[in-house]
Amino acid sequence: MPAKGGDKQRQSQSGPSGGKAAPPRPAKPICKKRDEDASTDVGEGVDEWTAVKTLVKPPDQLELTEAELKEEFTRVLTANNPHAPQNIVRYSFKERAYKPIGYVDQTAIHFSLNGNLILKDSDEGRRQSVKSAVSEKPSLASSAVISEETEIKDEEGTEDTQAEGEEEAEEAGTAEEAEAEEAEEPPPPKVKEQKLANQFNFIERASKTLNNPLRERACQSEPTPCKNFSATANQWEIYDAYMEELQKMEKSKEKEKPKAQIAKKEEKKKGRKLTSLESQSDDITKISKAAKIMERMVNQNIFDDIAQDFKYFEDASDEYRDQKGTLLPLWKFQYDKTKRLAVTAISWNPKYKDLFAVGYGSYDFMKQSHGMLLLYTMKNPSFPEYVFSSESGIMCLDIHNDHPYLVAVGFYDGNVAIYNLKKATSQPSYKSSAKSGKHTDPVWQVKWQKDDMDNNLNFFSVSSDGRIVSWTLVKNELVHTDVIKLSAEGTTMQGPEGLQLQTLGCGTSFDFHKKIDYLFLVGTEEGKIYKCSKCYSSQFLDVFEAHHMAVDSVSWNPYHLKVFISCSSDWTVKIWDHTIKTPMFIYDLHSAVGDVAWSPYSSTVFAAVTTDGKAHVFDLSINKYEALCTQIVVAKKKNKITHIQFNPVYPVVIIGDERGHITCLKLSPNLRKMPKEKKGQVVKKGPEVEIAKLDKLLNLVREPEGTAGK
């Protein structure tokens, strides 16, 4: 072998005297070619990045002014994919019908790239470099053996065998010495660096579609533990078991003796059914807060379109409606247990602007049943936040301004009560009784007032029995004081033994003045409105011959101190100045008016609802003669609208009907017009501007009377 190696060196220098040269190996040129291709592939994109980028402007691009460029446009980003299909229908084998799929995968992959390189310094890189070095060594040795065999065949075919034999002998010695030196100091093999491939994510040039392997998944449940038990029950064993049970019951009764008095008071309230909030176990109450948050998140996703309309939608078509407006329906609040009850009262919470209370009862006095008090939030339209049930129907309610967790309620049976939202009980915290001077007829309205001199909570109530009563919470008991009794004029009756019996008027609604604490108005079933004072219990300050039928609602203007509004079942809405006995404005709405409410943002805007299912919105500063909006809210013939209330902050109203539904509607821009800002002028805002706006309208009405007097 060493001699053959020497011959190989000699032939490579001077060339063989005879025979064919060894064929060249094609492996190295191919590797070089691949490297060159790789280098050219990498270098092609370099010039593109170094080149200067020029902006290409399309010919049809709009030219905007600086003001238009600086104008901000709000965009709401959502996690929904706009290109995802919304109408996928698949066959349901369970129901044997095609069903639309409610959920759609919203994931959109914009870019995905699988790499095949790994770092040299990583553990995997070191392992592959060692493997490649080991695999190249035997390949070099095998190639040397092949070249030597070809040289031996060539040498056998030459004619000068003897001379070559001598030269081989001489060169063999030199080759042996050279190989010995090489064995002592082997030179480091020059291995060309190769790119290390990631074994776990290697991509070949050829591609093939892979068929997903079939997989089966099965689960096995652990068998329920079973235990066999058998015994014979004799008569004495049964007797002993009963005796043990009796002893346990006696011990438990002894422990419950201190709590017996509290339990008896609750039993006297006829053991009303516990709501779902009370019957929940301790485990459920721990996660109730998290579950409530999750429920709100799910509802906000379900009603996302309505939430977007509530926050951002402004009806642009109002510009072409000639100052007319519309009401945009938003959420609809309903509860299964209130389907057969009518909405008898609505009140917004003064602190939490999205929370409102709803009272349920019945206006059909031949079909009286139970009542309910629900509190809804606009964040969760699907289920009420608080649920309270009562034996008698709720006819009115009011939420305290300073303590927004206290709700005063009036019932059909004449009782009044206070519910505390902080306490997790379905019963009212305080309630009147026959001993404490309850009303003898339905309570039509309750209103919180300022605390008395001893800082006791205080509210007023009005009823069909003609009494206006002040209720004060003293030492956890409601103490009543009759403020005034409504006596109907000319209705004295002849009693026994010549006694004159005076019948009392039936109060239906009342409202207290916003600034003057002692002044309040009372509407009656006879159609009269009495102006009363807390200081005088036997006499009225003034009487207004207002309507021909019962006064359903009376309310002071939130801005103007002299103006109030009233509505009646005689189809009319009237606006009054309490210093003048004749109305300033009269509107005929062609149906019985159930409720009327002033808006909180303008002194000239009010809304009314009628029994034919329509809502009417007026703005006196724009049109003094007719409503800007008359819209049907309830379509069914057997249904009637009962109440309406403006939200104190947001441009929405809530409307209740006789089916127990609450509808939330958004006012279009024309129904809440604010004064336009002129260039160089600051628009004045505040109560003074609103008072001046309404005064201007009232002066127009009063002018003919003034000129006639002159």
mmCIF file of C-alpha atoms in Angstrom, residues 122-359:
data_model
loop_
_atom_site.group_PDB
_atom_site.id
_atom_site.type_symbol
_atom_site.label_atom_id
_atom_site.label_comp_id
_atom_site.label_asym_id
_atom_site.label_seq_id
_atom_site.Cartn_x
_atom_site.Cartn_y
_atom_site.Cartn_z
ATOM 1 C CA SER A 122 -26.815 25.137 20.192
ATOM 2 C CA ASP A 123 -26.611 21.545 21.410
ATOM 3 C CA GLU A 124 -28.285 20.226 18.259
ATOM 4 C CA GLY A 125 -25.851 22.185 16.065
ATOM 5 C CA ARG A 126 -22.810 20.731 17.846
ATOM 6 C CA ARG A 127 -24.166 17.192 17.524
ATOM 7 C CA GLN A 128 -24.731 17.548 13.778
ATOM 8 C CA SER A 129 -21.284 19.084 13.177
ATOM 9 C CA VAL A 130 -19.636 16.149 14.983
ATOM 10 C CA LYS A 131 -21.706 13.641 12.953
ATOM 11 C CA SER A 132 -20.810 15.305 9.631
ATOM 12 C CA ALA A 133 -17.061 15.294 10.514
ATOM 13 C CA VAL A 134 -17.153 11.571 11.389
ATOM 14 C CA SER A 135 -19.031 10.649 8.187
ATOM 15 C CA GLU A 136 -16.525 12.467 5.910
ATOM 16 C CA LYS A 137 -13.431 10.599 7.208
ATOM 17 C CA PRO A 138 -14.393 7.079 5.953
ATOM 18 C CA SER A 139 -15.544 8.566 2.636
ATOM 19 C CA LEU A 140 -12.035 10.032 2.054
ATOM 20 C CA ALA A 141 -10.346 6.702 2.866
ATOM 21 C CA SER A 142 -12.616 4.744 0.508
ATOM 22 C CA SER A 143 -11.943 7.166 -2.370
ATOM 23 C CA ALA A 144 -8.132 6.730 -1.893
ATOM 24 C CA VAL A 145 -8.460 2.922 -2.127
ATOM 25 C CA ILE A 146 -10.445 3.144 -5.388
ATOM 26 C CA SER A 147 -7.837 5.430 -7.021
ATOM 27 C CA GLU A 148 -4.971 3.110 -6.020
ATOM 28 C CA GLU A 149 -6.672 0.061 -7.567
ATOM 29 C CA THR A 150 -7.038 1.824 -10.906
ATOM 30 C CA GLU A 151 -3.367 2.802 -10.849
ATOM 31 C CA ILE A 152 -2.302 -0.854 -10.265
ATOM 32 C CA LYS A 153 -4.309 -1.993 -13.305
ATOM 33 C CA ASP A 154 -2.667 0.650 -15.476
ATOM 34 C CA GLU A 155 0.817 -0.323 -14.326
ATOM 35 C CA GLU A 156 0.253 -4.009 -15.186
ATOM 36 C CA GLY A 157 -0.566 -3.065 -18.788
ATOM 37 C CA THR A 158 2.787 -1.182 -19.387
ATOM 38 C CA GLU A 159 5.819 -2.660 -21.101
ATOM 39 C CA ASP A 160 8.617 -1.306 -18.828
ATOM 40 C CA THR A 161 7.878 -3.516 -15.842
ATOM 41 C CA GLN A 162 11.491 -4.061 -14.731
ATOM 42 C CA ALA A 163 12.511 -0.402 -14.650
ATOM 43 C CA GLU A 164 9.379 0.513 -12.869
ATOM 44 C CA GLY A 165 9.978 -2.230 -10.316
ATOM 45 C CA GLU A 166 13.324 -0.683 -9.383
ATOM 46 C CA GLU A 167 11.839 2.784 -9.155
ATOM 47 C CA GLU A 168 9.022 1.412 -7.048
ATOM 48 C CA ALA A 169 11.495 -0.138 -4.649
ATOM 49 C CA GLU A 170 13.342 3.182 -4.284
ATOM 50 C CA GLU A 171 10.208 5.207 -3.911
ATOM 51 C CA ALA A 172 8.698 2.695 -1.493
ATOM 52 C CA GLY A 173 11.324 3.565 1.060
ATOM 53 C CA THR A 174 10.752 7.282 0.710
ATOM 54 C CA ALA A 175 6.962 6.769 0.855
ATOM 55 C CA GLU A 176 7.299 4.743 4.042
ATOM 56 C CA GLU A 177 9.319 7.510 5.645
ATOM 57 C CA ALA A 178 6.795 10.151 4.547
ATOM 58 C CA GLU A 179 3.902 8.120 5.878
ATOM 59 C CA ALA A 180 5.656 7.618 9.187
ATOM 60 C CA GLU A 181 6.088 11.394 9.483
ATOM 61 C CA GLU A 182 2.438 11.942 8.574
ATOM 62 C CA ALA A 183 1.363 9.393 11.188
ATOM 63 C CA GLU A 184 3.333 11.308 13.802
ATOM 64 C CA GLU A 185 1.884 14.739 12.841
ATOM 65 C CA PRO A 186 -1.454 14.319 10.986
ATOM 66 C CA PRO A 187 -2.564 17.609 9.369
ATOM 67 C CA PRO A 188 -6.072 18.818 10.324
ATOM 68 C CA PRO A 189 -8.559 17.838 7.600
ATOM 69 C CA LYS A 190 -10.057 20.809 5.766
ATOM 70 C CA VAL A 191 -13.783 20.238 5.893
ATOM 71 C CA LYS A 192 -15.971 22.648 4.004
ATOM 72 C CA GLU A 193 -18.624 24.265 6.191
ATOM 73 C CA GLN A 194 -22.158 23.126 5.487
ATOM 74 C CA LYS A 195 -25.464 24.588 6.567
ATOM 75 C CA LEU A 196 -26.886 22.664 9.491
ATOM 76 C CA ALA A 197 -30.412 21.409 8.894
ATOM 77 C CA ASN A 198 -32.964 21.310 11.646
ATOM 78 C CA GLN A 199 -33.866 17.647 11.975
ATOM 79 C CA PHE A 200 -37.262 18.424 13.440
ATOM 80 C CA ASN A 201 -38.377 20.827 10.702
ATOM 81 C CA PHE A 202 -36.543 19.813 7.542
ATOM 82 C CA ILE A 203 -38.129 20.746 4.216
ATOM 83 C CA GLU A 204 -37.045 18.880 1.066
ATOM 84 C CA ARG A 205 -37.383 20.233 -2.434
ATOM 85 C CA ALA A 206 -40.012 17.675 -3.305
ATOM 86 C CA SER A 207 -43.392 18.043 -1.616
ATOM 87 C CA LYS A 208 -46.133 15.563 -1.047
ATOM 88 C CA THR A 209 -49.589 15.989 0.398
ATOM 89 C CA LEU A 210 -49.775 14.129 3.666
ATOM 90 C CA ASN A 211 -52.912 12.303 4.638
ATOM 91 C CA ASN A 212 -53.883 12.929 8.221
ATOM 92 C CA PRO A 213 -53.644 9.706 10.184
ATOM 93 C CA LEU A 214 -56.849 8.451 11.712
ATOM 94 C CA ARG A 215 -56.876 8.757 15.461
ATOM 95 C CA GLU A 216 -59.256 7.290 17.942
ATOM 96 C CA ARG A 217 -59.880 8.768 21.324
ATOM 97 C CA ALA A 218 -61.616 6.943 24.111
ATOM 98 C CA CYS A 219 -62.066 7.558 27.798
ATOM 99 C CA GLN A 220 -62.880 5.193 30.571
ATOM 100 C CA SER A 221 -64.499 6.325 33.785
ATOM 101 C CA GLU A 222 -63.678 4.820 37.095
ATOM 102 C CA PRO A 223 -66.438 2.596 38.423
ATOM 103 C CA THR A 224 -68.456 4.090 41.265
ATOM 104 C CA PRO A 225 -67.485 2.583 44.610
ATOM 105 C CA CYS A 226 -70.004 0.011 45.767
ATOM 106 C CA LYS A 227 -70.421 -1.575 49.130
ATOM 107 C CA ASN A 228 -72.654 -4.443 50.129
ATOM 108 C CA PHE A 229 -74.457 -4.089 53.417
ATOM 109 C CA SER A 230 -77.014 -6.339 55.025
ATOM 110 C CA ALA A 231 -78.573 -6.326 58.470
ATOM 111 C CA THR A 232 -81.741 -7.317 60.223
ATOM 112 C CA ALA A 233 -83.856 -4.520 61.712
ATOM 113 C CA ASN A 234 -85.508 -5.639 64.928
ATOM 114 C CA GLN A 235 -88.138 -3.697 66.814
ATOM 115 C CA TRP A 236 -85.742 -2.495 69.529
ATOM 116 C CA GLU A 237 -83.212 -1.288 66.912
ATOM 117 C CA ILE A 238 -85.902 0.820 65.226
ATOM 118 C CA TYR A 239 -86.909 2.183 68.643
ATOM 119 C CA ASP A 240 -83.285 3.103 69.502
ATOM 120 C CA ALA A 241 -82.834 4.865 66.137
ATOM 121 C CA TYR A 242 -85.966 6.984 66.710
ATOM 122 C CA MET A 243 -84.819 7.872 70.229
ATOM 123 C CA GLU A 244 -81.409 9.041 68.936
ATOM 124 C CA GLU A 245 -83.130 11.201 66.333
ATOM 125 C CA LEU A 246 -85.393 12.754 68.985
ATOM 126 C CA GLN A 247 -82.393 13.586 71.176
ATOM 127 C CA LYS A 248 -80.663 15.294 68.236
ATOM 128 C CA MET A 249 -83.764 17.364 67.500
ATOM 129 C CA GLU A 250 -84.038 18.472 71.138
ATOM 130 C CA LYS A 251 -80.387 19.583 71.176
ATOM 131 C CA SER A 252 -80.827 21.563 67.964
ATOM 132 C CA LYS A 253 -83.941 23.285 69.397
ATOM 133 C CA GLU A 254 -81.969 24.347 72.470
ATOM 134 C CA LYS A 255 -79.308 25.921 70.267
ATOM 135 C CA GLU A 256 -81.889 27.779 68.167
ATOM 136 C CA LYS A 257 -83.724 29.321 71.151
ATOM 137 C CA PRO A 258 -81.830 32.674 71.022
ATOM 138 C CA LYS A 259 -82.661 32.957 67.317
ATOM 139 C CA ALA A 260 -86.337 32.103 67.767
ATOM 140 C CA GLN A 261 -87.539 35.707 68.109
ATOM 141 C CA ILE A 262 -85.975 36.758 64.794
ATOM 142 C CA ALA A 263 -87.369 33.660 63.087
ATOM 143 C CA LYS A 264 -90.903 34.394 64.381
ATOM 144 C CA LYS A 265 -90.867 37.884 62.864
ATOM 145 C CA GLU A 266 -89.949 36.474 59.489
ATOM 146 C CA GLU A 267 -92.622 33.769 59.778
ATOM 147 C CA LYS A 268 -95.252 36.456 60.362
ATOM 148 C CA LYS A 269 -94.462 37.783 56.897
ATOM 149 C CA LYS A 270 -96.144 34.592 55.625
ATOM 150 C CA GLY A 271 -92.922 32.899 54.615
ATOM 151 C CA ARG A 272 -92.386 34.286 51.188
ATOM 152 C CA LYS A 273 -90.466 32.206 48.733
ATOM 153 C CA LEU A 274 -86.733 32.587 48.655
ATOM 154 C CA THR A 275 -85.298 33.980 45.478
ATOM 155 C CA SER A 276 -82.513 32.266 43.601
ATOM 156 C CA LEU A 277 -80.026 34.671 45.183
ATOM 157 C CA GLU A 278 -80.823 33.369 48.701
ATOM 158 C CA SER A 279 -81.037 29.694 47.831
ATOM 159 C CA GLN A 280 -77.584 29.529 46.312
ATOM 160 C CA SER A 281 -75.081 27.423 48.162
ATOM 161 C CA ASP A 282 -71.838 28.740 49.637
ATOM 162 C CA ASP A 283 -69.793 27.299 46.787
ATOM 163 C CA ILE A 284 -71.823 29.131 44.162
ATOM 164 C CA THR A 285 -71.700 32.460 46.020
ATOM 165 C CA LYS A 286 -67.901 32.343 45.959
ATOM 166 C CA ILE A 287 -67.821 32.374 42.171
ATOM 167 C CA SER A 288 -70.933 34.518 41.684
ATOM 168 C CA LYS A 289 -68.917 37.695 41.080
ATOM 169 C CA ALA A 290 -66.701 36.027 38.461
ATOM 170 C CA ALA A 291 -69.758 34.443 36.831
ATOM 171 C CA LYS A 292 -71.506 37.840 36.692
ATOM 172 C CA ILE A 293 -68.479 39.400 34.956
ATOM 173 C CA MET A 294 -68.356 36.526 32.475
ATOM 174 C CA GLU A 295 -72.081 36.905 31.817
ATOM 175 C CA ARG A 296 -71.658 40.602 31.076
ATOM 176 C CA MET A 297 -68.754 39.881 28.705
ATOM 177 C CA VAL A 298 -70.789 37.290 26.811
ATOM 178 C CA ASN A 299 -73.767 39.683 26.589
ATOM 179 C CA GLN A 300 -71.583 42.513 25.323
ATOM 180 C CA ASN A 301 -70.299 40.218 22.583
ATOM 181 C CA ILE A 302 -73.811 39.058 21.687
ATOM 182 C CA PHE A 303 -75.264 42.602 21.645
ATOM 183 C CA ASP A 304 -72.123 44.203 20.198
ATOM 184 C CA ASP A 305 -74.034 45.824 17.304
ATOM 185 C CA ILE A 306 -76.490 47.474 19.701
ATOM 186 C CA ALA A 307 -73.646 48.679 21.946
ATOM 187 C CA GLN A 308 -71.912 50.234 18.916
ATOM 188 C CA ASP A 309 -75.162 51.999 17.942
ATOM 189 C CA PHE A 310 -75.648 53.217 21.517
ATOM 190 C CA LYS A 311 -72.144 54.717 21.699
ATOM 191 C CA TYR A 312 -71.356 55.967 18.211
ATOM 192 C CA PHE A 313 -74.327 55.898 15.815
ATOM 193 C CA GLU A 314 -75.763 59.276 14.872
ATOM 194 C CA ASP A 315 -78.567 59.228 12.311
ATOM 195 C CA ALA A 316 -77.229 61.341 9.433
ATOM 196 C CA SER A 317 -80.613 61.300 7.663
ATOM 197 C CA ASP A 318 -81.944 63.792 10.252
ATOM 198 C CA GLU A 319 -80.531 66.565 8.067
ATOM 199 C CA TYR A 320 -83.160 65.777 5.408
ATOM 200 C CA ARG A 321 -86.152 65.301 7.749
ATOM 201 C CA ASP A 322 -87.046 68.997 8.162
ATOM 202 C CA GLN A 323 -86.270 69.083 11.910
ATOM 203 C CA LYS A 324 -88.169 65.840 12.575
ATOM 204 C CA GLY A 325 -86.509 63.073 14.580
ATOM 205 C CA THR A 326 -86.684 59.351 15.261
ATOM 206 C CA LEU A 327 -86.199 56.879 18.099
ATOM 207 C CA LEU A 328 -83.711 54.050 17.464
ATOM 208 C CA PRO A 329 -84.637 50.822 19.347
ATOM 209 C CA LEU A 330 -81.704 49.419 21.318
ATOM 210 C CA TRP A 331 -82.133 46.762 24.024
ATOM 211 C CA LYS A 332 -85.304 45.037 25.209
ATOM 212 C CA PHE A 333 -85.406 43.957 28.860
ATOM 213 C CA GLN A 334 -87.724 41.125 29.877
ATOM 214 C CA TYR A 335 -87.942 38.521 32.623
ATOM 215 C CA ASP A 336 -89.879 35.246 32.516
ATOM 216 C CA LYS A 337 -91.663 35.758 35.843
ATOM 217 C CA THR A 338 -93.009 39.214 34.894
ATOM 218 C CA LYS A 339 -94.709 38.310 31.590
ATOM 219 C CA ARG A 340 -98.231 38.655 33.016
ATOM 220 C CA LEU A 341 -97.453 41.814 35.018
ATOM 221 C CA ALA A 342 -97.524 45.426 33.861
ATOM 222 C CA VAL A 343 -94.715 47.943 34.304
ATOM 223 C CA THR A 344 -96.125 50.317 36.935
ATOM 224 C CA ALA A 345 -93.018 52.389 37.789
ATOM 225 C CA ILE A 346 -89.550 53.190 36.379
ATOM 226 C CA SER A 347 -86.714 55.089 38.067
ATOM 227 C CA TRP A 348 -83.034 55.614 37.132
ATOM 228 C CA ASN A 349 -80.360 55.225 39.787
ATOM 229 C CA PRO A 350 -78.839 58.669 40.552
ATOM 230 C CA LYS A 351 -75.303 57.298 41.080
ATOM 231 C CA TYR A 352 -74.975 54.412 38.608
ATOM 232 C CA LYS A 353 -76.268 55.878 35.338
ATOM 233 C CA ASP A 354 -76.714 52.508 33.613
ATOM 234 C CA LEU A 355 -78.845 51.017 36.437
ATOM 235 C CA PHE A 356 -82.614 51.450 36.698
ATOM 236 C CA ALA A 357 -85.383 50.006 38.868
ATOM 237 C CA VAL A 358 -88.678 48.676 37.527
ATOM 238 C CA GLY A 359 -91.826 48.001 39.547
#
